[in-house]
Amino acid sequence: MGDTQALDSGTAGNIPVNALETVVIRFAGDSGDGMQLTGTRFSTESALFGNDIRTLPDFPAEIRAPAGTLAGVSAFQLSFSNSVIETPGDALDVLVAMNPAALKMNIADLKAGGNLIINTSQFTKKNFQKAGIETDPREDGSLEKYRLHAIDITDLTNKALDDLGMKQKQIDRCKNFFALGLSFWLYGRSIENTVNWLSKKFKGKDQLIEANTRALKAGYYYGETTEAFDVRYEVKPADIEPGFYRSISGNQALALGFISASQKCGMELFLGSYPITPASDILHALSGYKNYGVHTFQAEDEIAAVTSSIGAAFGGALALTTTSGPGLALKGEALGLAMILELPLVVVNVQRGGPSTGLPTKTEQADLLQALYGRNGEAPVAILAAKSASDCFATAYEACQLAVKYMCPVIVLTDGYLANGSEPWKVPDAASLPEFAPNRAENAEGFLPYQRDPETLSRPWMVPGMAGFEHRVGGLEKEHLTGGVSYDPANHEFMCRLRGEKIQKIQQDIPATEIIGEESGDLLILGWGSTYGAIRSAVRTLQGQGKSVAMAHIRHIHPLPTDIFEIMGKYKQVLLPEMNLGQLSKVLRAESLIDIKSLNKIQGQPFKEQEIVDKALELLDGKDSGPYIIPSIDSINENNVNDANVVHLH
């Protein structure tokens, strides 16, 4: 990832141009510096150019952290390549740091020899103090191993906008476009698309259009006309499968998947949701599609959100609710209601760092056990996990299919990394999407509301207003077939087993597990959810080194694929990386009695390829240092944690 070795070279004017395969760049600054917008525009331009891209936005947890502090740093990482890539990259080739705090938080990820661009106007004694920096890094030798480009971005932006009559605060908001223009020049990107975008974005606000356009061009031509850089870089378009592509985030893909499913099955779509980071964008996206029969309801709390969706399902709509970890906890009782009513309901949990409020803007996979068991009584539901931002579309579509076919709740697990990250998505032909339709009751004669389909064990879907199909619903135990209230002990156990068996029937719809690599060997690396990209990249690297390593990725968490344990048994060792403390590992060990090796990380950041490679090589060498990727104690101390409070994990 991010290999900066020159493949060939040319010239642009008098400046040499090095051709690269992959570049990893990160823009970092205060949350008000526009780093997310800068990264998004660079990503869009790279996608339009034809590169394969992966992005990693990283938001500060504090809404209004003091400017210049570590808590207020916002960053956007992008990997763009002339070949297919799976992750936003490990080490950085370029770091744009708009202040000392951004430098301190991100410099450790920059490669030796990488390009470091800093905004010198912010490198003041006051800002050093805010960031906890004792000496000027430009003078103490700590930046010597990087290609440092110290540029007064603020002053140059001021000069470019000097005659527009704008307030200083307004001018300061344009300096990110100077950094963007300079980055466009450095990697041979056109500024034309962004100029056109500015005209549309700020239509009717001519001063803002002019100011940001000037800043963009000032940055671009600073690189063009000065001798600050002795080389430029080129990353050619990727050779990818032909088709119509768009850049898409995980949350956007979920929204489009749900809309497509509702259109395909001929039902109106209802979303009951309470805003929560990082799931809120799904509500925002779906609210813009009312012309497609989409109804969105912003409820007063999580319980109202899910119960409104259960009501919509009872009324015959394709119903879903969206949330993040704390919200899933609040929805638990209502999910039990949807399960015992046997109504189709899709529940999206965009996981974030927990517990409680936890790390609301960071990513984690620690809600898996909650999804599996977070309800009272025997209340099994189906669980799917998307593996990438674009895969969120297919996962959302399949969840709707399963919910309708088996008349049950289906939980879709994604996380903050997938929700906010983006990648190219090949837009599918609508005709290629599989057909499905609700199993509506048709014959009122001899009607029984819990008479089951022998293939799926699902009951028919009756909606209000269907003459002859009146029936009783509620949270009390159902009598077999009639659905009447029953306190009979034998009936209760029978119904619990029957509902569980119905969920297990979903296994007949799960395809054979794909194995990437040999079907037996020294090491199998298992994964689920967003770890796919890092595992896939690591396995490719290990196989390139001649190692007997394969991978398998689990999309269907419950029920599990029927072949997964047989596959695991064909390898000498099994490694399972998770962004939790080993939750799926516990489940698979209990079910298979296989000694699965865990690799666990809960630092609010996705796995790096190298972390998985290192652990795999350790196991292949007959060593095992334990399951945890432990952060540096030194880095913890740097963030003002008292030594006496540091707990050392072994």
Short mmCIF file of N, CA and C in Angstrom, two decimals, residues 79 191 276:
data_model
loop_
_atom_site.label_atom_id
_atom_site.label_comp_id
_atom_site.label_asym_id
_atom_site.label_seq_id
_atom_site.Cartn_x
_atom_site.Cartn_y
_atom_site.Cartn_z
N SER A 79 -6.60 6.84 -0.20
CA SER A 79 -5.66 6.08 -1.02
C SER A 79 -6.22 6.05 -2.43
N ILE A 191 -8.24 21.29 -11.91
CA ILE A 191 -9.06 22.05 -10.97
C ILE A 191 -10.42 22.40 -11.57
N ILE A 276 -28.66 9.52 15.30
CA ILE A 276 -27.54 9.12 16.13
C ILE A 276 -26.33 8.92 15.24
#
